[in-house]
mmCIF file with all atom_site columns, C-alpha atoms in Angstrom:
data_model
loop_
_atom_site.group_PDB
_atom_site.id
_atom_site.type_symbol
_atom_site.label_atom_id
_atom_site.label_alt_id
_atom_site.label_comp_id
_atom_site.label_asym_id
_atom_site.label_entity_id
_atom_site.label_seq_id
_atom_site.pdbx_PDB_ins_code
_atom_site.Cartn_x
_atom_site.Cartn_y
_atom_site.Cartn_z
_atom_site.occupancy
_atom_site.B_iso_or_equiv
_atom_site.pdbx_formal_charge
_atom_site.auth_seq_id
_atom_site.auth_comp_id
_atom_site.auth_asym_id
_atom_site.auth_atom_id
_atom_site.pdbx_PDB_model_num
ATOM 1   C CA . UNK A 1 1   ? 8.217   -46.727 24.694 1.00 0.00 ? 18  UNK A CA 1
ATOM 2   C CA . UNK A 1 2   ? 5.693   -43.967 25.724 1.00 0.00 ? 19  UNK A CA 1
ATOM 3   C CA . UNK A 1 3   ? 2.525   -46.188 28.286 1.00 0.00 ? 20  UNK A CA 1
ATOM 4   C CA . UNK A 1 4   ? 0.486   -44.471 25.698 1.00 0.00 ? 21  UNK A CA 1
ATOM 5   C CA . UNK A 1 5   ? 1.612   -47.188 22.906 1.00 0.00 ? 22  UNK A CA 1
ATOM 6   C CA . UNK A 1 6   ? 0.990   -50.232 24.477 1.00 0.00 ? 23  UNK A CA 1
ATOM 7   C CA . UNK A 1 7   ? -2.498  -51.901 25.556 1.00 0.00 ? 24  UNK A CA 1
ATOM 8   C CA . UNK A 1 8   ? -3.006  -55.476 28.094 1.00 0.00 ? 25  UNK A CA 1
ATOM 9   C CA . UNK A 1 9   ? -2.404  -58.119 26.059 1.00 0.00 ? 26  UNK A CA 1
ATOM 10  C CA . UNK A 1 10  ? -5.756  -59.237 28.292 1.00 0.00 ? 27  UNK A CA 1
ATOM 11  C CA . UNK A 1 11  ? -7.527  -56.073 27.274 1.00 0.00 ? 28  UNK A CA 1
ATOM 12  C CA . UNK A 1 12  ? -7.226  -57.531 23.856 1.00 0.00 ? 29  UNK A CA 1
ATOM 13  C CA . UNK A 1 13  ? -9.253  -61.019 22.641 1.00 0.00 ? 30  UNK A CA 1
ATOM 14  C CA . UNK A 1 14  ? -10.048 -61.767 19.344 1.00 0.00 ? 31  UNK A CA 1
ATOM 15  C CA . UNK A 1 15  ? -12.432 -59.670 17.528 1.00 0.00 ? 32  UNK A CA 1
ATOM 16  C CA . UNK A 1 16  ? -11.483 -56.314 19.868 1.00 0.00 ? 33  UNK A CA 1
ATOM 17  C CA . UNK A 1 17  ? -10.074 -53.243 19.089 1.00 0.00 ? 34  UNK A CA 1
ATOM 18  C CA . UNK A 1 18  ? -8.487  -50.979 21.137 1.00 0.00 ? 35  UNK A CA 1
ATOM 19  C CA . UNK A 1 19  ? -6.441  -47.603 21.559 1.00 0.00 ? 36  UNK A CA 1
ATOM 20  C CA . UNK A 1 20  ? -2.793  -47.320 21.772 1.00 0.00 ? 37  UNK A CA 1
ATOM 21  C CA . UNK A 1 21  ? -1.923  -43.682 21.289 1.00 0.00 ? 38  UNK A CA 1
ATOM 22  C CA . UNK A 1 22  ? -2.636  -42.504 17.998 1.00 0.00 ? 39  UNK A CA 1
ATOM 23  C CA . UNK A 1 23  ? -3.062  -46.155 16.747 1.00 0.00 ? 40  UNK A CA 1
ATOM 24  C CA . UNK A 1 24  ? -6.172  -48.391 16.965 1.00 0.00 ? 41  UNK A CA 1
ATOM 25  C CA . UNK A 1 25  ? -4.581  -52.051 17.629 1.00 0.00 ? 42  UNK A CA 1
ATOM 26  C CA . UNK A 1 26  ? -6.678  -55.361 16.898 1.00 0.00 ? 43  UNK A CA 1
ATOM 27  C CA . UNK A 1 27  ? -6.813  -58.490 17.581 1.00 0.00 ? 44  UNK A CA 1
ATOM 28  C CA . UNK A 1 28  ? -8.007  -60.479 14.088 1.00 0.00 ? 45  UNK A CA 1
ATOM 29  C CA . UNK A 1 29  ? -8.179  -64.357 15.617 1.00 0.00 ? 46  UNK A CA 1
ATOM 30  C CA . UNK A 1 30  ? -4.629  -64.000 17.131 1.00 0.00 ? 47  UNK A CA 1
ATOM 31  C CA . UNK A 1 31  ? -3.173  -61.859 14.145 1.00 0.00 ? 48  UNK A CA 1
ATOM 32  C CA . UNK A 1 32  ? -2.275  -58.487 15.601 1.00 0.00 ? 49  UNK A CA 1
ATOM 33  C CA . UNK A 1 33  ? -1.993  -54.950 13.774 1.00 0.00 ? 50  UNK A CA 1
ATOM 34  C CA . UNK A 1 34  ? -2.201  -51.556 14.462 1.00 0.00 ? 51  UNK A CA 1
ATOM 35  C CA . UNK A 1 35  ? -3.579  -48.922 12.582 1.00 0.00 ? 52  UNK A CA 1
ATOM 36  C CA . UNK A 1 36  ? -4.438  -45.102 12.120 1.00 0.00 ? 53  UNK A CA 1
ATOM 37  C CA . UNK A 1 37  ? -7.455  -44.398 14.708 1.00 0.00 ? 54  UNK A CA 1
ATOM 38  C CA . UNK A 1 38  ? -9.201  -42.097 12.197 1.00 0.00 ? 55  UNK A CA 1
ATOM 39  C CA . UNK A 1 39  ? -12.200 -43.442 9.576  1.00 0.00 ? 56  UNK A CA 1
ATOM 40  C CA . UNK A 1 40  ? -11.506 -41.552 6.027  1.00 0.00 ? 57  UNK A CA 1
ATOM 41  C CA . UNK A 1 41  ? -15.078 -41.246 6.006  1.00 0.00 ? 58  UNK A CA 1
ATOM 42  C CA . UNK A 1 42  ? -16.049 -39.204 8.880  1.00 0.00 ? 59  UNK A CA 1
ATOM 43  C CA . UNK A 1 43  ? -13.249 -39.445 11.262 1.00 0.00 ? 60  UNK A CA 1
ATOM 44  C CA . UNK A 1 44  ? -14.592 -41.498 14.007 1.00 0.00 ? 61  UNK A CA 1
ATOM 45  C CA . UNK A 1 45  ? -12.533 -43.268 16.328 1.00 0.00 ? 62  UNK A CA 1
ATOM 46  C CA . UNK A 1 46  ? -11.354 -46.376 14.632 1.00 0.00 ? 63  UNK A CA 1
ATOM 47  C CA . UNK A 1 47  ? -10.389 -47.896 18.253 1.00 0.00 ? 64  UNK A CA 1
ATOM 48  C CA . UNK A 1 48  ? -13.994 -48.301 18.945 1.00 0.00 ? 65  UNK A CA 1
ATOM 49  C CA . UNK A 1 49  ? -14.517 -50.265 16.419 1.00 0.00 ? 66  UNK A CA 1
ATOM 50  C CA . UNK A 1 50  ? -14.582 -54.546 15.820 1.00 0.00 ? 67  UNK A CA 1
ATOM 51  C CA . UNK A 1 51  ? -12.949 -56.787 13.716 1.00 0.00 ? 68  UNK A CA 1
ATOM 52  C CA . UNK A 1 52  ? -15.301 -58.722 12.154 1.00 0.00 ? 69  UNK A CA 1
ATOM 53  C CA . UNK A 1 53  ? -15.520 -62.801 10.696 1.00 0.00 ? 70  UNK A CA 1
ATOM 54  C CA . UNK A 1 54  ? -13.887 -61.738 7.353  1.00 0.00 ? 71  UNK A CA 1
ATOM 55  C CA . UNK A 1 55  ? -11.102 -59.770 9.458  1.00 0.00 ? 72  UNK A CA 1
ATOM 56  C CA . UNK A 1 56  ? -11.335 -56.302 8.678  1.00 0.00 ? 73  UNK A CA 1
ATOM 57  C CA . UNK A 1 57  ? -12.017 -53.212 10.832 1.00 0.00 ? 74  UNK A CA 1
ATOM 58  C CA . UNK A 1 58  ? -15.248 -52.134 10.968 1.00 0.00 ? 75  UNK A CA 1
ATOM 59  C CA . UNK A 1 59  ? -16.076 -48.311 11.858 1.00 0.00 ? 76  UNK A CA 1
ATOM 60  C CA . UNK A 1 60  ? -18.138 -47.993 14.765 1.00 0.00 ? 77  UNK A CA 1
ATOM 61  C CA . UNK A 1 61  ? -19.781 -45.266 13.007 1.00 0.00 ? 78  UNK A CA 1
ATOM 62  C CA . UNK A 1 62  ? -21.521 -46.027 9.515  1.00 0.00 ? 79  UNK A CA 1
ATOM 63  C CA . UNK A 1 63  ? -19.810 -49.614 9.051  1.00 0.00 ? 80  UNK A CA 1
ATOM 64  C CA . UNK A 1 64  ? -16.493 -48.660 6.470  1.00 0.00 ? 81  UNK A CA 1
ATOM 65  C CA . UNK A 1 65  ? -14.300 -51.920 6.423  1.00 0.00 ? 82  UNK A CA 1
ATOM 66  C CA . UNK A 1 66  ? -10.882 -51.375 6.480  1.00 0.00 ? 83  UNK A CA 1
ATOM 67  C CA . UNK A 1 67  ? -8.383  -54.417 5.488  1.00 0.00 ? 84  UNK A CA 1
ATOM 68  C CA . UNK A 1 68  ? -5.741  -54.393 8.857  1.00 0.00 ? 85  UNK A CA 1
ATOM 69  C CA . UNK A 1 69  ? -3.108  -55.102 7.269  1.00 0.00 ? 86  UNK A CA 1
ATOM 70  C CA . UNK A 1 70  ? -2.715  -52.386 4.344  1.00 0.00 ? 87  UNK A CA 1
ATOM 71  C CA . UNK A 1 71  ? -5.090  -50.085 5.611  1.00 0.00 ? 88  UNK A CA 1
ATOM 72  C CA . UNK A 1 72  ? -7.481  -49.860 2.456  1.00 0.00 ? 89  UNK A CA 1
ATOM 73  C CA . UNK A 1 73  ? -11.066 -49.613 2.849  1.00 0.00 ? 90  UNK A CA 1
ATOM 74  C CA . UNK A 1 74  ? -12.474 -52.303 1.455  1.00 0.00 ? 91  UNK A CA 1
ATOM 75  C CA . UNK A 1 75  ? -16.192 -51.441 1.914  1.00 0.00 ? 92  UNK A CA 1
ATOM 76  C CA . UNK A 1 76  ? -17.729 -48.058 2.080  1.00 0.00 ? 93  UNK A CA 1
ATOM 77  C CA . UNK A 1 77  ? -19.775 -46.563 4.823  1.00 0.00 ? 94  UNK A CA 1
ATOM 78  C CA . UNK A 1 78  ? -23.870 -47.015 5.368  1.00 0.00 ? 95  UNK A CA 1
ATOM 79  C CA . UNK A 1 79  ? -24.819 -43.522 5.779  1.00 0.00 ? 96  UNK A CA 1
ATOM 80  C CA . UNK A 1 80  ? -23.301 -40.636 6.343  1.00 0.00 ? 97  UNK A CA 1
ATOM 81  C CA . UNK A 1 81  ? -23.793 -37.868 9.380  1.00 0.00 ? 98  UNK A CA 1
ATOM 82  C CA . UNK A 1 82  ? -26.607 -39.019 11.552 1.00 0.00 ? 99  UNK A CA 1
ATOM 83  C CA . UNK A 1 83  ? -28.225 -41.342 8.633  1.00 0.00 ? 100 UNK A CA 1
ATOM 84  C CA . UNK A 1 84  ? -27.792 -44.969 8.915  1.00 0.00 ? 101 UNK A CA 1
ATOM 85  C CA . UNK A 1 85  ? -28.654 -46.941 5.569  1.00 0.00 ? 102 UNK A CA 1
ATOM 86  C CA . UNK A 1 86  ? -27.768 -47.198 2.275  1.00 0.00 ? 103 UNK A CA 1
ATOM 87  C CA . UNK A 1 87  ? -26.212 -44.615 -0.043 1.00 0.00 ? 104 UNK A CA 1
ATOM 88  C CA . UNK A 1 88  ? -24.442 -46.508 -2.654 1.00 0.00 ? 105 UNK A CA 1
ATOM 89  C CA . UNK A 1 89  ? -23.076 -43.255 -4.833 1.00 0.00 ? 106 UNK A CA 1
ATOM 90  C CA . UNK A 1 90  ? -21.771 -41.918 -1.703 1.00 0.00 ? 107 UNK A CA 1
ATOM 91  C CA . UNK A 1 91  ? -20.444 -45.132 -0.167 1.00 0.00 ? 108 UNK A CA 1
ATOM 92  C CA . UNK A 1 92  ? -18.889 -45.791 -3.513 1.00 0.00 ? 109 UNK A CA 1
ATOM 93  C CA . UNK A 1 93  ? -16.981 -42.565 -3.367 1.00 0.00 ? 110 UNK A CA 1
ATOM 94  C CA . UNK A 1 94  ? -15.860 -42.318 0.000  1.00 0.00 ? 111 UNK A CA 1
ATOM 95  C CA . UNK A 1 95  ? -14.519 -46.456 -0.657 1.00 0.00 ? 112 UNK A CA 1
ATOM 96  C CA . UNK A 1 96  ? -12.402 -44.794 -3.642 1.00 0.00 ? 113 UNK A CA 1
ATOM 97  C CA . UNK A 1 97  ? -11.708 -42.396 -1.693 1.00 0.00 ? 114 UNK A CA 1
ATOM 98  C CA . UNK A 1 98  ? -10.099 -44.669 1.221  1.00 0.00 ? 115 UNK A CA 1
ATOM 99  C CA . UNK A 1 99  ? -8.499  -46.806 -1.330 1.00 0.00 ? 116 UNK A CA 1
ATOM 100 C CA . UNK A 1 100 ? -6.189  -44.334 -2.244 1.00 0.00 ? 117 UNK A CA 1
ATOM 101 C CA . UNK A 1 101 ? -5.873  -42.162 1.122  1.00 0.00 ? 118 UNK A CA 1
ATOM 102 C CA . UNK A 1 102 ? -5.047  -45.692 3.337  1.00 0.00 ? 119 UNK A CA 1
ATOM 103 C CA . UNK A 1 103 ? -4.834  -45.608 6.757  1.00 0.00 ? 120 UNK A CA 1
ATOM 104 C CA . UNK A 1 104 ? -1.484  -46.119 8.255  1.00 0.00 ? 121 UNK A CA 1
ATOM 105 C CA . UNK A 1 105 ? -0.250  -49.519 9.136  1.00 0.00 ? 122 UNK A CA 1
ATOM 106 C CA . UNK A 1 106 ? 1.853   -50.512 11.995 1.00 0.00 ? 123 UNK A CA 1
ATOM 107 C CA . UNK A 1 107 ? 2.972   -53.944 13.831 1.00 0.00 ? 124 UNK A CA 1
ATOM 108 C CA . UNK A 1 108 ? 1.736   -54.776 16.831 1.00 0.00 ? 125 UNK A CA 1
ATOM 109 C CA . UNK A 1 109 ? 3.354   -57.130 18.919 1.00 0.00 ? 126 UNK A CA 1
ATOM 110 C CA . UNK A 1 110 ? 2.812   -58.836 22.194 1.00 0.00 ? 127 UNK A CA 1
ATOM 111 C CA . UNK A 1 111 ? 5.729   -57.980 24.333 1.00 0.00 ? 128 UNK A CA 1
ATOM 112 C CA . UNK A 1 112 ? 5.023   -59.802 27.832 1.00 0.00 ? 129 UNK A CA 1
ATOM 113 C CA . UNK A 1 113 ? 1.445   -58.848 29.361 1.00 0.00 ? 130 UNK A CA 1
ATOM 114 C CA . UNK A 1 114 ? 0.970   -55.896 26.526 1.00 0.00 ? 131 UNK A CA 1
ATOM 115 C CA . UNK A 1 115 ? 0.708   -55.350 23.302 1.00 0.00 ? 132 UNK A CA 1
ATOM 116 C CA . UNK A 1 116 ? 2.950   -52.670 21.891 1.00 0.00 ? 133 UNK A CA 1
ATOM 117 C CA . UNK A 1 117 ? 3.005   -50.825 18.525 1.00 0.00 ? 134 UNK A CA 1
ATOM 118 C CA . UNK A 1 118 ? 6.164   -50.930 16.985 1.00 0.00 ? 135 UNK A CA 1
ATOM 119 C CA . UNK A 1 119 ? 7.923   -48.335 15.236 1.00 0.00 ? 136 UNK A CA 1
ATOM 120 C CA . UNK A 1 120 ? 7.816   -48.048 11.272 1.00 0.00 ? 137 UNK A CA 1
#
């Protein structure tokens, strides 16, 4: 399995998000999943983003919540380019939007001191 794949499992406590390749891999209170690193909305880097209480994926960006484990955005984004605030048309299409075009799901699995993404 390519280093690229795999992140320290100590790298990783709950609430955190990290990269693993082409895969943003969280820790949701000791649950672990992987999924696509790009938001639907404006393709920000999903790695840099926290899990929050309710344990979904939360875009660094404009705040789209994505559900870990099937990779549908449950909430749309605040904003949009370089605004930061409401916009509930727009955040209302861009959530249908991400309901239909998921991101893609992967396991993620802790495999002595890292966490790996496993294959499909």
């Amino acid at each position: 399995m390519p280093k690229s794949d795999r992140v320290p499992a100590a790298d990783l406590p709950p609430g955190a998000v990290r990269p693993a390749g082409h895969w943003a891999v969280a820790n949701d209170r000791g649950r672990l999943a992987a999924v696509s690193r790009r938001c639907r909305h404006q393709l920000a880097d999903l790695s840099a983003g926290s899990v929050d209480a309710e344990g979904c994926l939360v875009c660094p960006w404009h705040q789209a919540r994505y559900d870990l484990h099937t990779g549908e955005m449950v909430s749309g984004p605040r904003g949009f380019l370089g605004y930061h605030g409401p916009a509930p048309g727009y955040s209302g299409l861009v959530k249908r939007f991400g309901q239909v075009v998921r991101l893609r799901v992967r396991r993620a699995v802790r495999r002595g001191d890292d966490v790996v993404v496993a294959d499909g």
